[in-house]
Amino acid sequence: MGRLGFRVALGCAAVSCAIAAALVGRRLRSRRQWSRAVELVREFEEACATPVGRLRQVVDAMAVEMHAGLASDGGSKLKMLLTFIDKLPDGSEEGTYYALDLGATNFRTLRVHLGGKPSMILNNKVECQPIPKELMTGTIEELFNFVALTLKKFVQREEKGVDQISDNTKDLGFTFSFPVKQLSVSSGLLIKWTKGFSVKDDVGRDVAQCLNEAMLKVGLNMHVAALWSGQALLFMQFETIVLRSKQVNDTVGTLALCHYGDEDTVAAVIIGTGTNACYLERTDAIIKCQGLLTNSGVMGFEKMISGMYLGEIVRRVLHRIAEESEIFSDAAQSLSAPFVLRTPLVAAMHEDDSPDLREVGRILEEHLKMYGVSKNAKRLIVHVCDIVTRRAARLAAAGIVGILKKLGRDGSGGVASGRTKGKPRRTVVAVEGGLYTKYSIFREYLNEAVGEILGEEVARNVSSV
């Protein structure tokens, strides 16, 4: 080999070594990036752990806070609001009633014909109407005028065009799924807007009166006979309160409906965009009379459970992974927008059982602009979805058992309830809300955790519907 050939060979060898070194370096960096991503998920999983011991601590804390909330306004982290209803339906009610449910981004109108026993509900009609986004940040007059006009059209269709300007004033059941200070069975003052609403200058106003004024303005001869808010505790006369379809989600209505068919129903829970619960309390347990609760705190327990927040929690975890590793390439920017990942998308990714996680890939590309994500990275994303969902479901289960503990239905005799231990009574909890009804894995985790917390013997006597 000549001198020139030797130099060429030497140069090629050097280049080969450099390329090999670069490849090895890249592989090492890739491994380090992946290891960091896995480490972040492992740390998050450990922080989200919900062993039965911890869940029972939540149960005990829940029962204690419920007692504190019954003793004084502002004395508890729970919004223990009263609804002035002390009787639940038993199936003997008769007549035709209308109801309206305002909550989240839709409102529903309902007409139901009750036939008494044994026929009970003869027929019902429910219509769902989306609320224009501009009305969610406008004035309360604009919002309620829209609701009243839509309700009027619904009533006219159901009454086959009969003019509603008549001497026969119809009773309306009004479900208002926001925090309200109840003044009576048919009136209540708005405490605050939630669920994305930011309507101007209306905190402290009587929402039933606002709706009555709107119905009068559009020529609908109705008045609010019963107001139900999203957080409920004590129940009062049912006489004119309308039963609600299972499609209409609210705690009091859900409890009323399920008790209508099963008298062992003692509590209702809504797990959807938001999370609320209600139960029938003994009058002598309510030490306080009533009062406006303070709005301190940030509703941390609800944010770990509710559908409005679970997608955002997953997004935040993925964003941190993208910032501290490169397994998602340059996706940090697309993951930086708050609430860009909604909970239904999390559920769809979590429940994707295709071999190549096709649905996960589609959601990442269409909604997060994340292209070319590896199969292993997709699996890691599904694992994050599982961690967040499992914690949410198990915490929700602890909240439900907390109510049962307060009622003495958890097998322990309750907290200072004066009840003795004994054979558990049959107990039914009505659970509604899109997160629970539409997200099968969430529902499975919740029911599993309720059984773990209560123990096998007691759990056999507790069911959810």
XYZ file of C-alpha atoms in Angstrom:
465
model
C 0.000 0.000 0.000
C 1.415 3.346 -0.977
C 1.684 6.343 1.263
C -1.446 7.917 -0.259
C -3.443 4.716 0.159
C -2.299 4.445 3.756
C -3.461 7.987 4.457
C -6.826 7.324 2.827
C -7.275 4.150 4.873
C -6.276 5.980 8.028
C -8.766 8.760 7.252
C -11.544 6.287 6.599
C -10.795 4.537 9.867
C -10.926 7.858 11.702
C -14.234 8.747 10.079
C -15.619 5.315 10.918
C -14.551 5.714 14.534
C -16.127 9.162 14.681
C -19.403 7.851 13.221
C -19.399 4.920 15.623
C -18.715 7.240 18.540
C -21.554 9.542 17.434
C -23.959 6.616 17.139
C -22.952 5.279 20.549
C -23.291 8.763 22.043
C -26.706 9.232 20.495
C -27.810 5.845 21.770
C -26.579 6.679 25.268
C -28.354 10.038 25.198
C -31.525 8.345 24.003
C -31.314 5.850 26.834
C -30.747 8.657 29.328
C -33.750 10.567 27.921
C -35.964 7.498 28.140
C -34.719 6.689 31.634
C -35.560 10.233 32.746
C -39.074 9.982 31.301
C -39.661 6.644 33.028
C -38.264 8.066 36.272
C -40.680 11.026 36.123
C -43.650 8.717 35.590
C -42.493 6.444 38.421
C -42.210 9.431 40.780
C -45.664 10.615 39.760
C -47.126 7.137 40.248
C -45.677 6.908 43.746
C -47.077 10.339 44.632
C -50.522 9.279 43.354
C -50.598 5.972 45.226
C -53.888 5.283 47.028
C -53.431 2.240 49.263
C -56.473 1.194 51.280
C -54.957 2.622 54.464
C -54.707 6.060 52.901
C -58.232 5.819 51.479
C -59.581 5.005 54.941
C -57.871 8.133 56.226
C -59.771 10.068 53.548
C -62.997 8.365 54.672
C -62.423 9.390 58.286
C -61.469 12.933 57.308
C -64.577 13.161 55.120
C -66.881 12.147 57.968
C -65.209 14.585 60.374
C -65.498 17.446 57.868
C -69.173 16.626 57.308
C -69.812 16.917 61.047
C -67.931 20.217 61.140
C -69.913 21.532 58.186
C -73.182 20.680 59.931
C -72.054 22.484 63.063
C -71.202 25.891 61.574
C -70.935 27.725 58.298
C -67.369 28.041 57.085
C -66.217 25.491 59.651
C -65.496 22.777 57.106
C -63.628 22.290 53.868
C -66.825 20.767 52.476
C -69.653 22.977 51.221
C -72.435 21.501 53.347
C -75.373 23.349 51.775
C -79.021 22.799 52.699
C -81.891 22.302 50.236
C -84.944 22.455 52.546
C -86.410 19.169 51.327
C -87.261 16.616 54.017
C -89.191 14.006 52.050
C -88.229 11.880 49.078
C -90.724 10.494 46.503
C -92.158 7.025 46.980
C -93.830 6.369 43.621
C -97.327 7.532 44.537
C -96.986 10.981 42.893
C -99.330 11.847 40.011
C -99.528 14.588 37.390
C -97.513 16.245 34.612
C -94.491 18.310 35.558
C -91.721 20.251 33.872
C -88.116 20.651 34.923
C -85.040 22.493 33.730
C -81.423 21.563 34.423
C -78.737 24.225 33.989
C -75.175 23.078 34.461
C -71.860 22.692 32.624
C -72.047 23.621 28.921
C -75.567 22.305 28.280
C -78.983 22.652 29.788
C -81.839 20.196 29.615
C -85.601 20.549 29.583
C -87.869 17.761 30.807
C -91.564 16.926 30.798
C -92.682 13.911 32.827
C -96.094 12.348 33.384
C -96.405 10.507 36.710
C -99.155 7.925 37.108
C -98.739 6.944 40.746
C -98.460 3.336 41.844
C -98.101 0.872 40.248
C -97.500 2.509 36.850
C -95.289 5.320 38.275
C -93.585 7.122 35.346
C -95.946 6.916 32.384
C -93.757 8.841 29.938
C -91.104 11.520 29.829
C -89.407 13.701 27.249
C -85.933 15.225 27.581
C -84.223 17.690 25.255
C -80.639 18.893 25.535
C -79.546 22.338 24.356
C -75.928 23.584 24.206
C -75.281 26.966 25.786
C -73.588 29.456 23.419
C -70.111 30.277 24.709
C -70.767 34.013 24.670
C -73.598 33.538 27.179
C -71.232 31.805 29.609
C -69.404 35.118 30.059
C -72.240 37.576 29.384
C -74.932 38.792 31.795
C -77.329 36.699 33.836
C -80.268 38.348 32.032
C -78.934 37.246 28.632
C -78.326 33.706 29.866
C -81.715 33.264 31.529
C -83.617 34.909 28.664
C -82.084 32.334 26.323
C -82.972 29.516 28.721
C -86.545 30.790 29.197
C -87.139 31.157 25.457
C -85.842 27.638 24.792
C -88.022 26.289 27.603
C -91.069 28.076 26.147
C -90.532 26.463 22.734
C -90.180 23.060 24.418
C -93.414 23.521 26.374
C -95.324 24.678 23.286
C -94.182 21.612 21.348
C -95.209 19.324 24.193
C -98.549 21.115 24.651
C -99.106 21.011 20.882
C -98.941 24.752 20.390
C -101.250 25.766 23.240
C -100.676 29.435 24.141
C -98.856 29.515 27.457
C -100.209 32.964 28.393
C -103.050 31.609 30.511
C -104.398 31.626 34.038
C -102.949 28.187 34.743
C -99.468 28.798 36.065
C -97.325 25.707 35.710
C -94.847 24.579 38.357
C -91.226 24.175 37.326
C -88.468 22.196 38.991
C -85.206 24.108 38.478
C -81.885 22.322 38.814
C -79.069 24.864 39.069
C -75.788 22.952 39.295
C -73.716 25.690 40.909
C -73.093 26.608 44.570
C -76.173 28.330 45.999
C -77.172 29.507 49.456
C -80.668 28.058 49.676
C -83.221 30.455 51.234
C -86.255 28.216 50.805
C -87.377 25.265 48.699
C -87.882 27.658 45.764
C -85.224 30.341 46.180
C -81.488 30.625 46.619
C -78.610 33.078 46.273
C -75.734 32.350 43.904
C -72.431 31.902 45.741
C -70.145 31.578 42.735
C -69.993 30.354 39.156
C -67.975 27.238 38.344
C -67.477 24.884 35.352
C -66.153 27.585 33.040
C -68.939 30.130 33.647
C -68.007 33.718 34.442
C -71.288 35.606 34.201
C -71.008 39.266 35.208
C -72.342 40.980 38.357
C -74.663 38.299 39.684
C -73.125 36.734 42.807
C -75.656 37.056 45.621
C -78.696 37.204 43.333
C -81.687 34.883 43.687
C -81.352 32.584 40.666
C -84.959 31.370 40.923
C -86.218 34.946 40.810
C -83.980 35.666 37.809
C -85.500 32.706 35.952
C -89.040 33.716 36.951
C -88.438 37.204 35.550
C -87.045 35.763 32.307
C -90.038 33.427 31.883
C -92.432 36.341 32.455
C -90.533 38.408 29.887
C -90.898 35.760 27.146
C -94.547 35.112 27.980
C -94.177 31.705 29.634
C -96.668 31.309 32.486
C -94.493 29.250 34.821
C -92.816 29.778 38.167
C -90.021 27.962 39.988
C -91.695 25.683 42.552
C -88.484 23.931 43.574
C -84.848 24.921 43.246
C -82.139 22.285 43.447
C -78.500 23.268 43.561
C -75.488 21.091 42.762
C -74.520 20.618 46.416
C -77.298 19.308 48.609
C -77.822 18.002 52.107
C -81.206 18.361 53.733
C -84.434 17.667 51.862
C -87.914 19.120 52.247
C -91.457 18.651 50.884
C -91.536 16.920 47.491
C -95.115 17.718 46.469
C -94.416 19.848 43.392
C -90.887 18.688 42.727
C -90.550 16.972 39.398
C -88.808 13.649 39.003
C -85.938 13.662 36.624
C -84.791 11.370 33.851
C -81.550 9.494 34.347
C -80.179 11.606 31.522
C -80.388 14.682 33.759
C -77.442 14.799 36.094
C -77.722 16.393 39.498
C -77.308 15.077 43.001
C -80.740 15.831 44.447
C -82.582 14.779 41.318
C -80.568 11.582 41.079
C -81.317 10.732 44.702
C -85.017 11.520 44.235
C -85.273 9.438 41.084
C -83.500 6.404 42.504
C -85.392 6.601 45.795
C -88.569 6.748 43.707
C -87.834 3.188 42.610
C -85.747 1.885 45.530
C -86.353 3.137 49.062
C -82.954 1.854 50.229
C -81.213 4.632 48.236
C -79.513 6.853 50.814
C -77.112 9.013 48.820
C -76.381 10.281 45.339
C -73.091 11.183 43.730
C -72.385 13.030 40.497
C -68.996 12.387 38.898
C -68.861 14.313 35.658
C -67.523 17.731 34.728
C -67.694 18.462 38.445
C -68.134 16.274 41.511
C -70.936 16.619 44.061
C -72.842 14.445 46.498
C -75.992 14.617 48.600
C -77.694 12.542 51.265
C -80.679 12.700 53.619
C -79.519 14.031 56.991
C -81.237 13.810 60.366
C -82.644 17.193 61.382
C -81.126 16.990 64.861
C -77.657 16.532 63.350
C -77.760 19.967 61.671
C -76.530 22.232 64.449
C -76.251 25.294 62.284
C -79.342 26.923 60.876
C -77.921 28.090 57.590
C -75.489 30.670 56.246
C -73.320 31.683 53.350
C -70.221 29.530 53.147
C -66.873 31.119 52.506
C -65.094 30.405 49.230
C -61.687 29.748 50.723
C -59.533 26.971 49.348
C -59.096 25.758 45.819
C -61.332 22.637 45.754
C -58.270 20.395 45.574
C -60.164 17.162 46.314
C -62.640 17.805 43.506
C -59.857 18.694 41.068
C -58.264 15.284 41.596
C -61.581 13.587 40.726
C -63.670 15.625 38.302
C -63.788 15.301 34.546
C -62.995 18.974 34.059
C -59.495 18.483 35.484
C -58.242 14.947 34.776
C -57.188 15.745 31.211
C -55.327 18.807 32.448
C -53.460 16.736 35.052
C -52.349 14.287 32.350
C -51.288 17.182 30.119
C -49.151 18.686 32.880
C -47.378 15.390 33.490
C -46.718 14.894 29.765
C -45.512 18.487 29.463
C -42.947 17.962 32.189
C -41.768 14.760 30.529
C -41.410 16.657 27.237
C -39.387 19.374 28.956
C -37.020 17.002 30.750
C -36.578 14.388 28.032
C -36.813 14.132 24.277
C -39.008 11.052 23.927
C -41.789 13.253 22.483
C -39.340 15.100 20.200
C -40.280 18.799 20.202
C -43.789 18.445 21.656
C -43.159 20.657 24.712
C -44.673 23.670 22.965
C -47.857 21.890 21.865
C -48.282 20.505 25.398
C -47.916 23.921 27.020
C -51.492 25.130 26.349
C -53.723 24.663 29.434
C -56.718 22.332 29.005
C -55.732 21.382 25.451
C -56.156 17.731 26.500
C -59.743 17.040 27.567
C -60.775 14.142 29.772
C -62.791 12.315 27.044
C -59.547 12.147 25.046
C -57.764 10.707 28.075
C -60.482 8.053 28.359
C -60.194 7.228 24.648
C -56.413 6.776 24.914
C -56.722 4.804 28.130
C -59.235 2.389 26.612
C -57.329 1.907 23.334
C -56.669 -1.841 23.112
C -55.413 -1.932 19.517
C -51.999 -3.614 19.054
C -50.338 -0.466 17.701
C -52.318 1.981 19.911
C -53.814 3.547 16.808
C -56.313 5.701 18.706
C -53.579 7.083 20.952
C -51.566 8.071 17.903
C -54.572 9.718 16.268
C -55.365 11.810 19.337
C -51.740 12.848 19.751
C -51.540 13.989 16.148
C -54.952 15.632 15.777
C -55.257 17.307 19.156
C -51.684 17.788 20.396
C -49.754 18.020 17.112
C -47.437 15.253 18.324
C -46.203 13.282 15.315
C -44.094 10.153 15.083
C -44.437 9.163 18.743
C -42.955 5.724 19.301
C -45.024 2.778 20.488
C -43.154 2.696 23.793
C -43.839 6.386 24.322
C -47.527 5.795 23.578
C -47.558 3.052 26.203
C -46.020 5.459 28.684
C -48.771 7.990 27.923
C -51.447 5.342 28.495
C -49.766 4.515 31.807
C -49.971 8.169 32.863
C -53.680 8.160 31.962
C -54.113 5.058 34.104
C -52.324 6.607 37.101
C -54.466 9.747 37.033
C -57.730 7.859 36.459
C -57.056 5.250 39.108
C -56.274 7.870 41.746
C -59.395 9.857 40.825
C -61.676 6.823 41.006
C -60.262 5.594 44.301
C -60.525 9.039 45.908
C -64.124 9.270 44.678
C -64.747 5.875 46.279
C -63.313 7.150 49.560
C -65.675 10.133 49.401
C -68.665 7.833 48.886
C -67.650 5.626 51.803
C -67.175 8.798 53.870
C -70.873 9.562 53.378
C -71.783 5.984 54.283
C -69.660 6.292 57.414
C -71.516 9.469 58.371
C -74.804 7.596 57.910
C -73.605 4.566 59.846
C -73.804 2.393 56.723
C -70.117 1.436 56.458
C -70.221 -1.298 59.107
C -68.478 0.792 61.758
C -71.512 2.419 63.344
C -70.750 5.889 61.993
C -68.847 8.788 63.551
C -70.548 9.829 66.800
C -73.830 8.659 65.297
C -74.962 6.710 68.322
C -75.471 3.640 66.189
C -74.129 0.260 67.229
C -72.288 -2.236 65.174
C -74.373 -4.999 63.717
C -75.490 -6.611 60.542
C -75.165 -4.077 57.706
C -78.404 -2.876 56.124
C -78.898 -2.932 52.385
C -77.586 0.383 51.023
C -77.943 1.850 47.552
C -75.901 4.806 46.288
C -77.091 6.500 43.115
C -74.117 7.504 40.963
C -74.448 9.653 37.852
C -72.298 11.870 35.654
C -70.505 11.345 32.377
C -67.170 10.419 33.937
C -68.771 7.522 35.798
C -71.268 6.369 33.169
C -69.102 6.726 30.053
C -65.617 5.865 31.335
C -65.724 2.134 32.062
C -62.209 1.876 33.539
C -62.962 4.728 35.967
C -66.165 2.974 37.015
C -64.362 -0.340 37.542
C -61.644 1.285 39.660
C -64.249 3.113 41.779
C -66.353 0.033 42.492
C -63.238 -1.999 43.225
C -62.017 0.590 45.749
C -65.398 0.798 47.507
C -65.190 -2.958 48.054
C -61.619 -2.754 49.332
C -62.411 0.025 51.820
C -65.607 -1.509 53.175
C -64.379 -5.066 53.249
C -66.043 -8.042 51.620
C -68.795 -8.583 54.218
C -70.099 -5.000 54.247
C -69.535 -4.453 50.523
C -71.984 -7.261 49.728
C -74.777 -5.047 51.096
C -73.752 -1.883 49.243
C -74.596 -1.359 45.595
C -74.502 1.533 43.157
C -77.031 2.285 40.437
